[in-house]
Amino acid sequence: VALVASTSTGQKGTGWLVSDRHIVTNEHVVRGGTAAAVLVQFSDGTVEKIQRVTVDALTDIAVLTLQRAVSHAPLKIDKAVPDIGTRVCA
């Protein structure tokens, strides 16, 4: 999990690493900003720049492509269908 911040709008939110170069966050966190204005900060304090921002305003999802690969471990995503009543977070 990482902090996502838009320096042009002041918006901040969280995102999670899904590969060595991709962060998923909410579209409203990066809305109105450009890739050059979005920064990602990991828990160890490292800050990464963004190469591209891809958004879907309808589902409020954004995928950020980092300028370089990072060594942080991506979040493991379980592809199995959860049982009814399984606690999830969004």
Coordinates of N, CA, C and O in Angstrom, one line a residue:
V1 N 0.9 -1.2 0.0 CA 0.0 0.0 0.0 C 0.9 1.2 0.0 O 1.9 1.3 0.6
A2 N 0.5 2.3 -0.7 CA 1.3 3.5 -0.9 C 0.4 4.7 -0.8 O -0.8 4.6 -1.0
L3 N 1.0 5.8 -0.5 CA 0.3 7.1 -0.6 C 0.4 7.6 -2.0 O 1.5 7.6 -2.6
V4 N -0.7 8.1 -2.5 CA -0.8 8.7 -3.8 C -1.2 10.1 -3.7 O -2.2 10.4 -3.0
A5 N -0.4 11.1 -4.2 CA -0.7 12.5 -4.0 C -0.6 13.2 -5.4 O 0.3 13.0 -6.1
S6 N -1.5 14.1 -5.6 CA -1.5 15.0 -6.8 C -1.0 16.3 -6.3 O -1.7 17.0 -5.6
T7 N 0.1 16.7 -6.8 CA 0.7 18.0 -6.4 C -0.1 19.2 -7.0 O 0.0 20.3 -6.4
S8 N -0.8 19.0 -8.1 CA -1.5 20.1 -8.7 C -2.9 20.3 -8.1 O -3.4 21.4 -8.1
T9 N -3.5 19.3 -7.5 CA -4.8 19.4 -6.9 C -4.8 19.3 -5.4 O -5.8 19.7 -4.8
G10 N -3.8 18.8 -4.8 CA -3.7 18.6 -3.4 C -4.5 17.4 -2.9 O -4.5 17.1 -1.7
Q11 N -5.0 16.6 -3.8 CA -5.7 15.4 -3.5 C -4.7 14.3 -3.0 O -3.7 14.2 -3.6
K12 N -5.1 13.5 -2.0 CA -4.3 12.4 -1.5 C -5.2 11.2 -1.3 O -6.4 11.3 -1.0
G13 N -4.6 10.0 -1.5 CA -5.3 8.8 -1.2 C -4.3 7.6 -1.1 O -3.1 7.9 -1.2
T14 N -4.9 6.5 -1.1 CA -4.0 5.3 -1.0 C -4.1 4.5 -2.4 O -5.0 4.7 -3.1
G15 N -3.1 3.7 -2.6 CA -3.1 2.9 -3.8 C -2.3 1.6 -3.4 O -1.7 1.5 -2.4
W16 N -2.5 0.6 -4.2 CA -1.7 -0.6 -4.0 C -1.0 -1.1 -5.2 O -1.5 -0.9 -6.3
L17 N 0.2 -1.6 -5.0 CA 1.0 -2.1 -6.1 C 0.5 -3.4 -6.6 O 0.3 -4.4 -5.8
V18 N 0.2 -3.6 -7.9 CA -0.3 -4.8 -8.4 C 0.8 -5.5 -9.3 O 0.6 -6.6 -9.7
S19 N 1.8 -4.7 -9.7 CA 3.0 -5.3 -10.4 C 4.2 -4.4 -10.1 O 4.0 -3.4 -9.3
D20 N 5.3 -4.7 -10.6 CA 6.5 -3.9 -10.3 C 6.4 -2.5 -10.8 O 7.2 -1.6 -10.5
R21 N 5.4 -2.2 -11.7 CA 5.3 -0.8 -12.3 C 3.9 -0.2 -12.3 O 3.6 0.8 -12.9
H22 N 2.9 -0.9 -11.6 CA 1.5 -0.5 -11.6 C 0.9 -0.4 -10.3 O 1.0 -1.3 -9.5
I23 N 0.3 0.8 -10.0 CA -0.4 1.1 -8.8 C -1.9 1.3 -9.2 O -2.2 2.0 -10.1
V24 N -2.8 0.7 -8.4 CA -4.2 1.0 -8.5 C -4.7 1.9 -7.4 O -4.3 1.7 -6.3
T25 N -5.5 2.9 -7.8 CA -6.0 3.9 -6.8 C -7.4 4.3 -7.3 O -7.9 3.7 -8.3
N26 N -8.0 5.2 -6.6 CA -9.3 5.8 -7.1 C -9.1 6.9 -8.1 O -8.2 7.7 -7.9
E27 N -10.0 7.0 -9.0 CA -9.9 8.0 -10.0 C -10.0 9.4 -9.4 O -9.3 10.4 -9.8
H28 N -10.9 9.5 -8.4 CA -11.0 10.9 -7.8 C -9.8 11.4 -7.1 O -9.6 12.6 -6.9
V29 N -8.8 10.5 -6.7 CA -7.6 10.9 -6.1 C -6.7 11.7 -7.2 O -6.0 12.6 -6.8
V30 N -6.7 11.2 -8.4 CA -5.9 11.8 -9.4 C -6.6 12.7 -10.4 O -6.0 13.3 -11.3
R31 N -7.9 12.9 -10.2 CA -8.8 13.7 -11.1 C -8.2 15.1 -11.2 O -7.9 15.7 -10.2
G32 N -8.1 15.6 -12.5 CA -7.6 16.9 -12.7 C -6.1 17.1 -12.7 O -5.6 18.1 -13.0
G33 N -5.4 16.0 -12.4 CA -3.9 16.1 -12.4 C -3.3 15.4 -13.6 O -4.0 14.6 -14.3
T34 N -2.1 15.7 -13.8 CA -1.4 15.0 -14.9 C -0.4 14.0 -14.3 O -0.1 14.0 -13.1
A35 N 0.1 13.1 -15.2 CA 1.1 12.2 -14.7 C 2.3 12.8 -14.0 O 2.8 12.4 -13.0
A36 N 2.7 14.0 -14.5 CA 3.8 14.7 -14.0 C 3.5 15.3 -12.6 O 4.4 15.5 -11.8
A37 N 2.2 15.4 -12.3 CA 1.8 16.0 -11.0 C 1.5 15.0 -9.9 O 1.1 15.3 -8.8
V38 N 1.6 13.7 -10.3 CA 1.2 12.6 -9.3 C 2.4 11.9 -8.8 O 3.3 11.5 -9.6
L39 N 2.5 11.7 -7.5 CA 3.6 11.1 -6.9 C 3.1 9.9 -6.1 O 2.0 10.0 -5.5
V40 N 3.9 8.9 -5.9 CA 3.6 7.7 -5.1 C 4.7 7.6 -4.0 O 5.9 7.6 -4.4
Q41 N 4.3 7.5 -2.8 CA 5.3 7.3 -1.7 C 5.0 6.0 -1.0 O 3.9 5.8 -0.5
F42 N 6.0 5.2 -0.9 CA 5.9 3.9 -0.2 C 6.2 4.0 1.3 O 6.8 5.1 1.7
S43 N 5.9 3.0 2.1 CA 6.1 3.1 3.5 C 7.5 3.3 4.0 O 7.8 3.8 5.1
D44 N 8.5 2.9 3.1 CA 9.9 3.2 3.5 C 10.4 4.6 3.2 O 11.5 4.9 3.3
G45 N 9.4 5.4 2.7 CA 9.8 6.8 2.4 C 10.2 7.1 0.9 O 10.3 8.2 0.5
T46 N 10.4 6.0 0.1 CA 10.8 6.3 -1.3 C 9.6 6.9 -2.0 O 8.4 6.5 -1.8
V47 N 9.9 7.8 -2.9 CA 8.9 8.5 -3.7 C 9.2 8.1 -5.2 O 10.3 8.2 -5.7
E48 N 8.1 7.7 -5.9 CA 8.3 7.4 -7.3 C 7.4 8.3 -8.2 O 6.3 8.7 -7.8
K49 N 7.9 8.6 -9.4 CA 7.2 9.4 -10.3 C 6.4 8.5 -11.2 O 6.7 7.3 -11.4
I50 N 5.4 9.1 -11.8 CA 4.4 8.4 -12.7 C 4.7 8.7 -14.1 O 4.9 9.8 -14.5
Q51 N 4.6 7.7 -15.0 CA 4.8 7.8 -16.4 C 3.4 8.1 -17.1 O 3.3 8.9 -18.0
R52 N 2.4 7.3 -16.6 CA 1.1 7.4 -17.3 C 0.0 7.2 -16.2 O 0.1 6.4 -15.3
V53 N -1.1 7.9 -16.4 CA -2.3 7.7 -15.6 C -3.4 7.3 -16.5 O -3.8 8.0 -17.5
T54 N -4.0 6.2 -16.2 CA -5.2 5.6 -16.9 C -6.4 5.6 -16.0 O -6.3 5.0 -14.9
V55 N -7.5 6.2 -16.4 CA -8.6 6.4 -15.5 C -9.9 5.8 -16.1 O -10.1 5.8 -17.3
D56 N -10.8 5.4 -15.2 CA -12.2 5.1 -15.5 C -13.1 5.8 -14.5 O -13.2 5.4 -13.4
A57 N -13.6 7.0 -14.8 CA -14.4 7.8 -13.9 C -15.6 7.1 -13.5 O -16.1 7.3 -12.4
L58 N -16.2 6.3 -14.4 CA -17.5 5.6 -14.1 C -17.3 4.7 -12.9 O -18.2 4.6 -12.0
T59 N -16.2 3.9 -12.8 CA -15.9 3.0 -11.7 C -15.0 3.6 -10.7 O -14.7 2.9 -9.7
D60 N -14.6 4.8 -10.8 CA -13.7 5.5 -9.9 C -12.4 4.7 -9.6 O -11.9 4.6 -8.5
I61 N -11.8 4.2 -10.7 CA -10.6 3.4 -10.7 C -9.5 4.1 -11.5 O -9.8 4.6 -12.6
A62 N -8.3 4.1 -11.1 CA -7.2 4.7 -11.9 C -6.0 3.7 -11.7 O -5.8 3.1 -10.7
V63 N -5.3 3.5 -12.8 CA -4.1 2.7 -12.8 C -2.9 3.7 -13.2 O -2.9 4.4 -14.2
L64 N -1.9 3.7 -12.3 CA -0.8 4.5 -12.5 C 0.4 3.7 -12.9 O 0.7 2.7 -12.3
T65 N 1.1 4.1 -14.0 CA 2.2 3.4 -14.4 C 3.5 4.1 -13.9 O 3.6 5.3 -14.3
L66 N 4.3 3.5 -13.1 CA 5.5 4.1 -12.6 C 6.5 4.3 -13.7 O 6.6 3.5 -14.6
Q67 N 7.4 5.3 -13.5 CA 8.4 5.5 -14.5 C 9.5 4.4 -14.5 O 10.1 4.2 -15.5
R68 N 9.6 3.8 -13.4 CA 10.6 2.7 -13.3 C 10.0 1.5 -12.4 O 9.1 1.8 -11.6
A69 N 10.5 0.4 -12.6 CA 10.1 -0.8 -11.8 C 10.6 -0.6 -10.3 O 11.7 0.0 -10.1
V70 N 9.8 -1.1 -9.4 CA 10.2 -1.0 -8.0 C 10.4 -2.4 -7.4 O 9.9 -3.4 -8.0
S71 N 11.1 -2.5 -6.3 CA 11.4 -3.8 -5.7 C 10.4 -4.2 -4.6 O 10.4 -5.3 -4.1
H72 N 9.4 -3.3 -4.3 CA 8.4 -3.6 -3.3 C 7.5 -4.8 -3.8 O 7.3 -4.9 -5.0
A73 N 7.1 -5.6 -2.9 CA 6.2 -6.7 -3.3 C 4.8 -6.3 -3.6 O 4.2 -5.5 -2.8
P74 N 4.3 -6.7 -4.8 CA 2.9 -6.3 -5.1 C 1.9 -7.0 -4.2 O 2.2 -8.1 -3.6
L75 N 0.7 -6.4 -4.0 CA -0.4 -7.1 -3.3 C -0.8 -8.3 -4.0 O -0.9 -8.4 -5.2
K76 N -0.9 -9.4 -3.3 CA -1.4 -10.7 -3.8 C -2.9 -10.6 -4.0 O -3.6 -10.3 -3.0
I77 N -3.4 -10.9 -5.2 CA -4.8 -10.9 -5.4 C -5.3 -12.3 -5.6 O -4.8 -13.0 -6.4
D78 N -6.3 -12.6 -4.8 CA -6.8 -14.0 -4.8 C -7.9 -14.0 -5.9 O -8.8 -13.2 -5.9
K79 N -7.7 -14.9 -6.9 CA -8.7 -15.0 -8.0 C -9.9 -15.9 -7.7 O -10.8 -15.9 -8.5
A80 N -9.9 -16.5 -6.6 CA -11.0 -17.4 -6.2 C -12.2 -16.6 -5.9 O -12.1 -15.5 -5.3
V81 N -13.4 -17.1 -6.2 CA -14.6 -16.4 -5.8 C -14.8 -16.6 -4.3 O -14.7 -17.7 -3.8
P82 N -14.9 -15.4 -3.5 CA -15.1 -15.6 -2.1 C -16.4 -16.2 -1.7 O -17.4 -16.0 -2.4
D83 N -16.5 -16.8 -0.5 CA -17.7 -17.4 0.0 C -18.6 -16.2 0.4 O -18.1 -15.1 0.8
I84 N -19.9 -16.4 0.4 CA -20.8 -15.4 0.9 C -20.5 -15.2 2.4 O -20.3 -16.1 3.1
G85 N -20.4 -13.9 2.7 CA -20.1 -13.5 4.1 C -18.6 -13.3 4.4 O -18.3 -12.9 5.5
T86 N -17.8 -13.5 3.4 CA -16.4 -13.2 3.5 C -16.1 -11.7 3.7 O -16.7 -10.9 2.9
R87 N -15.3 -11.3 4.6 CA -15.1 -9.9 4.9 C -14.1 -9.4 3.8 O -13.0 -10.0 3.6
V88 N -14.4 -8.3 3.2 CA -13.5 -7.7 2.2 C -13.4 -6.2 2.5 O -14.2 -5.7 3.2
C89 N -12.4 -5.6 1.9 CA -12.2 -4.2 2.1 C -12.1 -3.6 0.7 O -11.5 -4.2 -0.2
A90 N -12.6 -2.4 0.5 CA -12.5 -1.7 -0.8 C -12.0 -0.3 -0.5 O -12.3 0.3 0.5

